Short mmCIF file of C-alpha atoms and ligand atoms in Angstrom, two decimals:
data_model
loop_
_atom_site.label_atom_id
_atom_site.label_comp_id
_atom_site.label_asym_id
_atom_site.label_seq_id
_atom_site.Cartn_x
_atom_site.Cartn_y
_atom_site.Cartn_z
CA MET Q 1 109.37 225.42 -93.97
CA SER Q 2 108.22 224.30 -90.56
CA LEU Q 3 109.59 223.98 -87.04
CA ARG Q 4 107.61 220.83 -86.28
CA GLU Q 5 110.54 218.41 -86.63
CA TYR Q 6 112.83 220.79 -84.72
CA ARG Q 7 110.38 220.88 -81.81
CA GLN Q 8 109.63 217.15 -81.83
CA LYS Q 9 113.32 216.36 -81.36
CA ARG Q 10 113.85 218.57 -78.32
CA ARG Q 11 112.69 218.88 -74.71
CA PHE Q 12 112.56 222.60 -74.00
CA ASN Q 13 112.11 222.09 -70.28
CA VAL Q 14 115.56 220.42 -70.22
CA SER Q 15 117.52 222.05 -73.05
CA PRO Q 16 118.14 225.82 -73.10
CA GLU Q 17 117.67 225.93 -76.88
CA PRO Q 18 114.96 228.35 -78.10
CA LYS Q 19 111.55 226.91 -78.94
CA GLY Q 20 111.08 229.50 -81.69
CA LYS Q 21 108.11 231.73 -82.24
CA GLU Q 22 105.45 231.05 -84.82
CA GLN Q 23 106.29 233.42 -87.63
CA THR Q 24 103.16 234.54 -89.33
CA THR Q 25 104.31 237.68 -91.09
CA GLN Q 26 106.72 237.45 -93.99
CA ARG Q 27 109.56 239.92 -93.71
CA THR Q 28 109.94 241.59 -97.07
CA LYS Q 29 112.81 243.99 -96.60
CA GLY Q 30 116.17 243.77 -94.97
CA LYS Q 31 118.96 241.28 -95.42
CA LEU Q 32 118.81 237.56 -94.81
CA ALA Q 33 120.80 236.26 -91.83
CA PHE Q 34 123.24 233.39 -91.83
CA VAL Q 35 125.05 231.69 -88.99
CA VAL Q 36 127.54 228.85 -88.70
CA GLN Q 37 127.57 227.12 -85.33
CA LYS Q 38 130.39 224.82 -84.31
CA HIS Q 39 128.83 221.96 -82.40
CA ARG Q 40 130.68 219.39 -80.33
CA ALA Q 41 127.97 216.72 -80.09
CA THR Q 42 128.60 213.01 -80.72
CA ALA Q 43 131.17 214.27 -83.20
CA VAL Q 44 132.35 217.80 -83.86
CA HIS Q 45 130.65 219.44 -86.85
CA TYR Q 46 129.57 222.80 -88.20
CA ASP Q 47 125.92 223.78 -88.69
CA LEU Q 48 125.33 226.15 -91.59
CA ARG Q 49 122.03 228.00 -91.33
CA LEU Q 50 120.53 230.32 -93.96
CA GLU Q 51 117.45 232.40 -93.23
CA TRP Q 52 114.59 231.76 -95.61
CA ARG Q 53 110.84 232.19 -95.12
CA ARG Q 54 111.17 232.96 -91.40
CA VAL Q 55 113.18 229.87 -90.51
CA MET Q 56 116.85 228.93 -90.73
CA LEU Q 57 117.44 226.28 -93.41
CA SER Q 58 120.10 224.05 -91.86
CA TRP Q 59 122.92 221.80 -93.03
CA ALA Q 60 125.29 219.80 -90.81
CA MET Q 61 128.86 219.82 -92.14
CA PRO Q 62 131.35 217.32 -90.63
CA LYS Q 63 134.32 219.47 -91.66
CA GLY Q 64 132.91 222.98 -92.06
CA PRO Q 65 133.33 225.22 -95.10
CA SER Q 66 136.57 225.46 -97.09
CA TYR Q 67 137.94 228.45 -98.99
CA ASP Q 68 139.73 226.06 -101.34
CA ALA Q 69 137.62 225.98 -104.54
CA SER Q 70 138.85 222.46 -105.32
CA ILE Q 71 137.39 221.06 -102.09
CA LYS Q 72 133.78 219.90 -101.83
CA ARG Q 73 132.46 219.83 -98.28
CA LEU Q 74 129.68 217.46 -97.28
CA ALA Q 75 126.57 219.24 -95.99
CA VAL Q 76 123.67 217.07 -94.83
CA GLN Q 77 120.41 218.98 -94.77
CA VAL Q 78 118.72 218.77 -91.38
CA GLU Q 79 115.51 220.15 -89.91
CA ASP Q 80 114.73 223.88 -90.18
CA HIS Q 81 115.67 225.82 -87.05
CA PRO Q 82 114.03 228.93 -85.56
CA ILE Q 83 115.66 232.28 -86.30
CA GLU Q 84 116.25 232.74 -82.55
CA TYR Q 85 118.69 229.82 -82.76
CA ASN Q 86 121.21 232.22 -84.34
CA LYS Q 87 121.83 233.66 -80.88
CA PHE Q 88 122.36 230.32 -79.18
CA GLU Q 89 125.81 229.65 -77.77
CA GLY Q 90 126.04 227.35 -74.80
CA ILE Q 91 125.44 223.82 -73.60
CA ILE Q 92 122.80 221.34 -74.68
CA PRO Q 93 122.58 218.95 -71.71
CA ALA Q 94 124.11 215.48 -72.07
CA GLY Q 95 121.55 212.91 -73.14
CA GLU Q 96 119.43 215.48 -74.99
CA TYR Q 97 119.23 215.70 -78.78
CA GLY Q 98 122.55 217.22 -79.94
CA GLY Q 99 123.90 217.19 -76.37
CA GLY Q 100 127.22 219.07 -76.13
CA THR Q 101 128.77 222.48 -76.64
CA VAL Q 102 127.58 224.99 -79.27
CA MET Q 103 129.65 227.98 -80.45
CA ILE Q 104 128.61 230.81 -82.78
CA TRP Q 105 131.52 230.31 -85.16
CA ASP Q 106 130.46 232.87 -87.77
CA ARG Q 107 127.48 235.05 -88.58
CA GLY Q 108 126.42 237.75 -90.99
CA THR Q 109 124.13 238.06 -93.99
CA TRP Q 110 123.66 236.03 -97.15
CA THR Q 111 122.39 236.90 -100.61
CA PRO Q 112 121.02 234.35 -103.09
CA GLU Q 113 122.34 234.74 -106.64
CA THR Q 114 118.77 235.01 -107.93
CA PRO Q 115 115.78 235.96 -105.78
CA ASP Q 116 113.75 232.79 -106.34
CA VAL Q 117 115.34 230.71 -103.59
CA ASP Q 118 112.52 228.18 -103.63
CA ALA Q 119 113.31 227.35 -107.27
CA LEU Q 120 117.05 227.09 -106.52
CA LEU Q 121 116.39 224.74 -103.59
CA LYS Q 122 114.07 222.62 -105.72
CA ARG Q 123 116.67 222.43 -108.46
CA GLY Q 124 119.32 221.50 -105.88
CA GLU Q 125 121.77 224.21 -106.86
CA LEU Q 126 121.83 227.20 -104.54
CA LYS Q 127 124.38 229.86 -105.47
CA PHE Q 128 124.85 232.60 -102.92
CA SER Q 129 127.27 235.01 -101.33
CA LEU Q 130 128.16 235.38 -97.67
CA GLU Q 131 129.08 238.47 -95.75
CA GLY Q 132 130.27 237.12 -92.44
CA GLN Q 133 133.26 237.78 -90.23
CA LYS Q 134 135.02 234.62 -91.39
CA LEU Q 135 133.08 233.53 -94.49
CA ARG Q 136 132.96 235.88 -97.46
CA GLY Q 137 132.40 235.76 -101.16
CA SER Q 138 130.57 233.44 -103.46
CA TRP Q 139 129.62 229.81 -102.67
CA VAL Q 140 127.34 227.08 -103.97
CA LEU Q 141 125.38 224.29 -102.34
CA VAL Q 142 124.74 221.43 -104.77
CA ARG Q 143 122.41 218.58 -103.88
CA THR Q 144 123.83 215.17 -104.75
CA ARG Q 145 121.78 212.21 -105.84
CA GLY Q 146 122.75 210.63 -102.53
CA ARG Q 147 122.74 206.94 -101.82
CA PRO Q 148 119.75 204.68 -101.31
CA GLY Q 149 118.93 204.73 -97.63
CA ASP Q 150 120.13 208.28 -97.02
CA ALA Q 151 117.60 209.66 -94.57
CA LYS Q 152 118.40 213.31 -95.32
CA PRO Q 153 119.25 215.19 -98.51
CA VAL Q 154 123.01 215.28 -99.05
CA TRP Q 155 124.53 218.47 -100.47
CA LEU Q 156 128.06 219.65 -101.17
CA MET Q 157 129.24 223.16 -100.31
CA ILE Q 158 131.87 224.52 -102.68
CA LYS Q 159 133.70 227.84 -102.86
CA HIS Q 160 133.47 229.67 -106.16
CA ARG Q 161 136.68 231.11 -107.58
CA ASP Q 162 136.72 234.75 -106.55
CA GLN Q 163 139.10 237.06 -104.71
CA TRP Q 164 138.46 235.25 -101.40
CA VAL Q 165 139.71 231.77 -102.38
CA SER Q 166 142.52 230.44 -100.23
CA THR Q 167 144.19 227.16 -99.38
CA GLN Q 168 144.44 228.16 -95.71
CA ASP Q 169 142.05 226.26 -93.48
CA ILE Q 170 139.68 228.84 -91.96
CA THR Q 171 138.50 226.35 -89.29
CA GLU Q 172 142.09 226.00 -88.01
CA LEU Q 173 142.95 229.66 -88.54
CA ALA Q 174 139.88 231.08 -86.79
CA PRO Q 175 138.54 228.55 -84.28
CA ARG Q 176 136.89 230.96 -81.79
CA SER Q 177 133.37 232.31 -81.30
CA VAL Q 178 132.72 235.51 -83.27
CA VAL Q 179 130.48 236.70 -80.42
CA THR Q 180 132.47 235.89 -77.27
CA ASN Q 181 135.92 234.99 -78.66
CA ARG Q 182 135.76 231.72 -76.72
CA LEU Q 183 136.99 228.28 -77.73
CA LEU Q 184 134.64 225.32 -77.18
CA VAL Q 185 136.51 224.42 -73.98
CA GLU Q 186 135.99 227.94 -72.61
CA ILE Q 187 132.24 227.83 -73.37
CA ALA Q 188 132.05 224.47 -71.56
CA ARG Q 189 134.02 225.90 -68.60
CA ASP Q 190 131.76 228.95 -68.30
CA GLU Q 191 128.47 227.14 -68.69
CA GLY Q 192 128.90 223.85 -66.90
CA GLY Q 193 129.61 221.67 -69.92
CA ASP Q 194 132.01 218.76 -70.35
CA MET Q 195 135.35 220.55 -70.82
CA ARG Q 196 137.28 217.46 -71.85
CA LYS Q 197 134.78 216.57 -74.55
CA ALA Q 198 134.55 220.21 -75.72
CA ALA Q 199 138.35 220.58 -75.86
CA ASP Q 200 138.78 217.80 -78.39
CA GLY Q 201 136.74 219.91 -80.81
CA ASP Q 202 139.24 222.78 -80.51
CA PRO Q 203 142.41 222.78 -82.64
CA PRO Q 204 145.24 221.15 -80.61
CA SER Q 205 147.59 223.94 -81.74
CA GLU Q 206 145.31 226.53 -80.07
CA LEU Q 207 145.13 224.56 -76.81
CA LYS Q 208 148.92 224.12 -76.82
CA LYS Q 209 149.39 227.90 -77.10
CA ILE Q 210 147.20 228.36 -74.00
CA LEU Q 211 149.08 225.73 -72.00
CA GLU Q 212 152.32 227.52 -72.83
CA ASP Q 213 150.88 230.95 -72.00
CA PRO Q 214 147.79 230.68 -69.75
CA LYS Q 215 147.17 234.44 -70.11
CA LEU Q 216 145.71 233.58 -73.51
CA LEU Q 217 142.80 231.85 -71.79
CA THR Q 218 139.67 234.00 -72.17
CA PRO Q 219 138.65 235.14 -68.66
CA ALA Q 220 135.67 233.28 -67.24
CA ARG Q 221 132.46 235.08 -68.14
CA ARG Q 222 130.44 234.08 -65.08
CA GLY Q 223 128.75 237.11 -63.58
CA ARG Q 224 129.34 239.33 -66.59
CA ALA Q 225 126.69 240.97 -68.72
CA LYS Q 226 125.37 238.28 -71.00
CA ALA Q 227 126.24 239.01 -74.59
CA VAL Q 228 124.56 235.96 -76.01
CA TRP Q 229 121.86 233.50 -75.16
CA HIS Q 230 123.59 231.51 -72.44
CA SER Q 231 122.65 228.13 -71.15
CA LYS Q 232 120.97 227.75 -67.83
CA ARG Q 233 123.29 226.24 -65.26
CA PRO Q 234 122.63 222.52 -65.38
CA VAL Q 235 121.04 220.87 -62.37
CA HIS Q 236 123.07 218.01 -60.95
MN1 LIG S 301 124.50 220.31 -84.89
#
Protein backbone atom coordinates (compact mmCIF):
# COMPACT_ATOMS: atom_id res chain seq x y z
CA MET A 1 0.00 0.00 0.00
CA SER A 2 1.80 3.09 -1.20
CA LEU A 3 0.98 6.49 -2.64
CA ARG A 4 4.03 6.55 -4.90
CA GLU A 5 2.15 5.78 -8.14
CA TYR A 6 -0.64 8.19 -7.17
CA ARG A 7 1.88 11.00 -6.70
CA GLN A 8 3.92 10.20 -9.81
CA LYS A 9 0.83 10.58 -11.99
CA ARG A 10 -0.17 14.02 -10.73
CA ARG A 11 1.15 17.59 -10.66
CA PHE A 12 -0.01 19.04 -7.36
CA ASN A 13 0.96 22.57 -8.33
CA VAL A 14 -1.63 22.37 -11.14
CA SER A 15 -4.32 19.97 -9.88
CA PRO A 16 -6.26 20.71 -6.68
CA GLU A 17 -6.23 17.01 -5.72
CA PRO A 18 -4.71 16.25 -2.29
CA LYS A 19 -1.10 15.06 -2.17
CA GLY A 20 -1.87 12.89 0.86
CA LYS A 21 0.02 12.73 4.10
CA GLU A 22 2.48 10.01 4.94
CA GLN A 23 0.58 7.76 7.28
CA THR A 24 2.92 6.25 9.79
CA THR A 25 0.54 5.20 12.53
CA GLN A 26 -1.89 2.37 11.94
CA ARG A 27 -5.40 3.21 13.08
CA THR A 28 -6.67 0.27 15.06
CA LYS A 29 -10.15 1.29 16.09
CA GLY A 30 -13.04 2.91 14.35
CA LYS A 31 -14.76 2.03 11.12
CA LEU A 32 -13.22 1.87 7.68
CA ALA A 33 -14.31 4.56 5.22
CA PHE A 34 -15.54 4.03 1.69
CA VAL A 35 -16.33 6.51 -1.05
CA VAL A 36 -17.59 6.27 -4.61
CA GLN A 37 -16.66 9.22 -6.80
CA LYS A 38 -18.35 9.82 -10.13
CA HIS A 39 -15.68 11.06 -12.50
CA ARG A 40 -16.27 12.61 -15.90
CA ALA A 41 -12.76 12.24 -17.36
CA THR A 42 -12.07 10.88 -20.86
CA ALA A 43 -15.15 8.77 -20.22
CA VAL A 44 -17.58 8.87 -17.33
CA HIS A 45 -16.88 6.24 -14.67
CA TYR A 46 -17.23 5.58 -10.96
CA ASP A 47 -14.24 5.21 -8.62
CA LEU A 48 -14.84 2.84 -5.72
CA ARG A 49 -12.42 3.40 -2.84
CA LEU A 50 -12.12 1.26 0.30
CA GLU A 51 -9.95 2.33 3.21
CA TRP A 52 -7.29 -0.19 4.12
CA ARG A 53 -3.92 0.28 5.83
CA ARG A 54 -4.14 4.09 5.73
CA VAL A 55 -4.81 4.38 2.01
CA MET A 56 -7.89 4.05 -0.18
CA LEU A 57 -7.74 0.91 -2.33
CA SER A 58 -9.25 2.03 -5.63
CA TRP A 59 -11.17 0.49 -8.52
CA ALA A 60 -12.43 2.32 -11.62
CA MET A 61 -15.88 1.10 -12.70
CA PRO A 62 -17.13 2.12 -16.17
CA LYS A 63 -20.77 1.62 -15.14
CA GLY A 64 -20.77 1.91 -11.35
CA PRO A 65 -22.26 -0.60 -8.92
CA SER A 66 -25.55 -2.42 -9.55
CA TYR A 67 -28.09 -3.65 -6.99
CA ASP A 68 -29.10 -6.39 -9.41
CA ALA A 69 -27.43 -9.59 -8.12
CA SER A 70 -27.37 -11.04 -11.65
CA ILE A 71 -25.20 -8.19 -12.96
CA LYS A 72 -21.41 -8.26 -12.71
CA ARG A 73 -19.82 -4.83 -12.92
CA LEU A 74 -16.29 -4.40 -14.22
CA ALA A 75 -13.92 -2.84 -11.67
CA VAL A 76 -10.33 -2.21 -12.78
CA GLN A 77 -8.00 -1.84 -9.83
CA VAL A 78 -6.02 1.39 -10.00
CA GLU A 79 -3.40 3.04 -7.82
CA ASP A 80 -4.05 3.51 -4.08
CA HIS A 81 -5.32 6.99 -3.23
CA PRO A 82 -4.78 9.06 -0.06
CA ILE A 83 -7.57 9.04 2.51
CA GLU A 84 -7.92 12.82 2.03
CA TYR A 85 -9.15 12.08 -1.50
CA ASN A 86 -12.51 11.07 0.03
CA LYS A 87 -13.27 14.78 0.49
CA PHE A 88 -12.39 15.77 -3.06
CA GLU A 89 -15.21 17.09 -5.21
CA GLY A 90 -14.30 19.54 -7.92
CA ILE A 91 -12.36 19.98 -11.12
CA ILE A 92 -9.11 18.35 -12.21
CA PRO A 93 -7.76 20.77 -14.83
CA ALA A 94 -7.97 19.74 -18.49
CA GLY A 95 -4.76 18.12 -19.69
CA GLU A 96 -3.90 16.78 -16.22
CA TYR A 97 -4.17 13.11 -15.27
CA GLY A 98 -7.90 12.36 -14.91
CA GLY A 99 -8.80 15.88 -16.09
CA GLY A 100 -12.53 16.57 -15.66
CA THR A 101 -15.25 16.80 -13.04
CA VAL A 102 -15.31 14.72 -9.84
CA MET A 103 -18.42 14.22 -7.68
CA ILE A 104 -18.71 12.49 -4.29
CA TRP A 105 -21.46 10.13 -5.41
CA ASP A 106 -21.65 8.07 -2.21
CA ARG A 107 -19.76 7.65 1.04
CA GLY A 108 -19.98 5.82 4.32
CA THR A 109 -18.26 2.89 6.00
CA TRP A 110 -17.40 -0.63 4.90
CA THR A 111 -16.87 -3.87 6.79
CA PRO A 112 -14.92 -6.85 5.43
CA GLU A 113 -16.62 -10.21 5.93
CA THR A 114 -13.54 -11.50 7.74
CA PRO A 115 -10.90 -9.27 9.33
CA ASP A 116 -7.92 -10.51 7.31
CA VAL A 117 -8.39 -8.20 4.33
CA ASP A 118 -4.85 -8.83 3.08
CA ALA A 119 -5.64 -12.53 2.69
CA LEU A 120 -8.95 -11.77 0.93
CA LEU A 121 -7.20 -9.40 -1.49
CA LYS A 122 -4.49 -11.96 -2.17
CA ARG A 123 -7.10 -14.63 -2.82
CA GLY A 124 -8.97 -12.23 -5.12
CA GLU A 125 -12.31 -12.58 -3.40
CA LEU A 126 -13.23 -9.70 -1.12
CA LYS A 127 -16.64 -10.00 0.52
CA PHE A 128 -17.82 -6.94 2.37
CA SER A 129 -20.79 -4.84 3.38
CA LEU A 130 -21.39 -1.17 2.72
CA GLU A 131 -23.17 1.36 4.85
CA GLY A 132 -23.47 4.36 2.58
CA GLN A 133 -26.27 6.72 1.66
CA LYS A 134 -26.86 4.98 -1.67
CA LEU A 135 -24.98 1.69 -1.38
CA ARG A 136 -25.99 -0.75 1.35
CA GLY A 137 -25.79 -4.40 2.12
CA SER A 138 -23.48 -7.18 1.10
CA TRP A 139 -21.21 -7.16 -1.99
CA VAL A 140 -18.24 -9.04 -3.39
CA LEU A 141 -15.25 -8.05 -5.49
CA VAL A 142 -13.87 -11.04 -7.41
CA ARG A 143 -10.59 -10.80 -9.29
CA THR A 144 -10.75 -12.31 -12.77
CA ARG A 145 -7.89 -14.03 -14.51
CA GLY A 146 -7.90 -11.08 -16.90
CA ARG A 147 -6.49 -11.14 -20.38
CA PRO A 148 -2.85 -11.17 -21.42
CA GLY A 149 -1.75 -7.58 -21.73
CA ASP A 150 -4.09 -6.23 -19.06
CA ALA A 151 -2.00 -3.61 -17.30
CA LYS A 152 -4.14 -3.58 -14.15
CA PRO A 153 -5.91 -6.30 -12.17
CA VAL A 154 -9.49 -6.73 -13.40
CA TRP A 155 -12.18 -7.43 -10.81
CA LEU A 156 -15.96 -7.80 -10.92
CA MET A 157 -18.23 -6.21 -8.33
CA ILE A 158 -21.39 -8.20 -7.64
CA LYS A 159 -24.30 -7.65 -5.27
CA HIS A 160 -25.07 -10.51 -2.92
CA ARG A 161 -28.70 -11.54 -2.56
CA ASP A 162 -29.96 -9.78 0.55
CA GLN A 163 -32.83 -7.46 1.44
CA TRP A 164 -31.25 -4.61 -0.57
CA VAL A 165 -31.25 -6.25 -4.02
CA SER A 166 -33.17 -4.35 -6.67
CA THR A 167 -33.45 -4.14 -10.43
CA GLN A 168 -33.69 -0.34 -10.27
CA ASP A 169 -30.57 1.40 -11.52
CA ILE A 170 -29.15 3.36 -8.56
CA THR A 171 -26.91 5.44 -10.86
CA GLU A 172 -29.98 6.70 -12.75
CA LEU A 173 -32.15 6.95 -9.65
CA ALA A 174 -29.64 8.88 -7.53
CA PRO A 175 -27.25 10.79 -9.79
CA ARG A 176 -26.35 13.68 -7.42
CA SER A 177 -23.52 14.36 -4.97
CA VAL A 178 -24.26 13.06 -1.46
CA VAL A 179 -22.35 16.04 -0.06
CA THR A 180 -23.59 19.01 -2.11
CA ASN A 181 -26.60 17.54 -3.96
CA ARG A 182 -25.08 18.77 -7.23
CA LEU A 183 -25.07 17.11 -10.64
CA LEU A 184 -21.77 16.99 -12.55
CA VAL A 185 -22.88 19.99 -14.65
CA GLU A 186 -23.53 22.03 -11.49
CA ILE A 187 -20.09 21.18 -10.06
CA ALA A 188 -18.53 22.26 -13.37
CA ARG A 189 -20.58 25.49 -13.34
CA ASP A 190 -19.55 26.36 -9.77
CA GLU A 191 -15.89 25.53 -10.12
CA GLY A 192 -14.93 26.62 -13.60
CA GLY A 193 -15.08 23.24 -15.31
CA ASP A 194 -16.31 22.28 -18.77
CA MET A 195 -20.10 22.27 -18.31
CA ARG A 196 -20.87 20.66 -21.65
CA LYS A 197 -18.49 17.78 -21.03
CA ALA A 198 -19.71 17.38 -17.44
CA ALA A 199 -23.38 17.40 -18.48
CA ASP A 200 -23.01 14.38 -20.72
CA GLY A 201 -22.12 12.38 -17.60
CA ASP A 202 -25.44 13.32 -15.98
CA PRO A 203 -28.59 11.31 -16.77
CA PRO A 204 -30.43 13.03 -19.68
CA SER A 205 -33.73 12.54 -17.81
CA GLU A 206 -32.39 14.65 -14.91
CA LEU A 207 -31.19 17.44 -17.23
CA LYS A 208 -34.55 17.43 -19.04
CA LYS A 209 -36.38 17.94 -15.72
CA ILE A 210 -34.21 21.02 -15.05
CA LEU A 211 -34.82 22.47 -18.50
CA GLU A 212 -38.54 22.11 -17.94
CA ASP A 213 -38.37 23.58 -14.42
CA PRO A 214 -35.19 25.66 -13.93
CA LYS A 215 -36.00 26.06 -10.21
CA LEU A 216 -34.67 22.52 -9.83
CA LEU A 217 -31.18 23.78 -10.62
CA THR A 218 -29.09 23.78 -7.44
CA PRO A 219 -28.21 27.43 -6.65
CA ALA A 220 -24.64 28.37 -7.49
CA ARG A 221 -22.40 27.78 -4.49
CA ARG A 222 -19.88 30.52 -5.20
CA GLY A 223 -19.26 32.57 -2.08
CA ARG A 224 -20.89 30.09 0.27
CA ALA A 225 -19.23 28.28 3.13
CA LYS A 226 -17.26 25.47 1.58
CA ALA A 227 -18.68 22.12 2.57
CA VAL A 228 -16.15 20.07 0.69
CA TRP A 229 -12.68 20.34 -0.70
CA HIS A 230 -13.30 22.64 -3.65
CA SER A 231 -11.09 23.19 -6.61
CA LYS A 232 -9.07 26.33 -6.92
CA ARG A 233 -10.43 28.58 -9.63
CA PRO A 234 -8.48 27.69 -12.75
CA VAL A 235 -6.12 30.27 -14.20
CA HIS A 236 -6.83 31.12 -17.82
MN1 LIG B 1 -11.31 8.20 -11.93
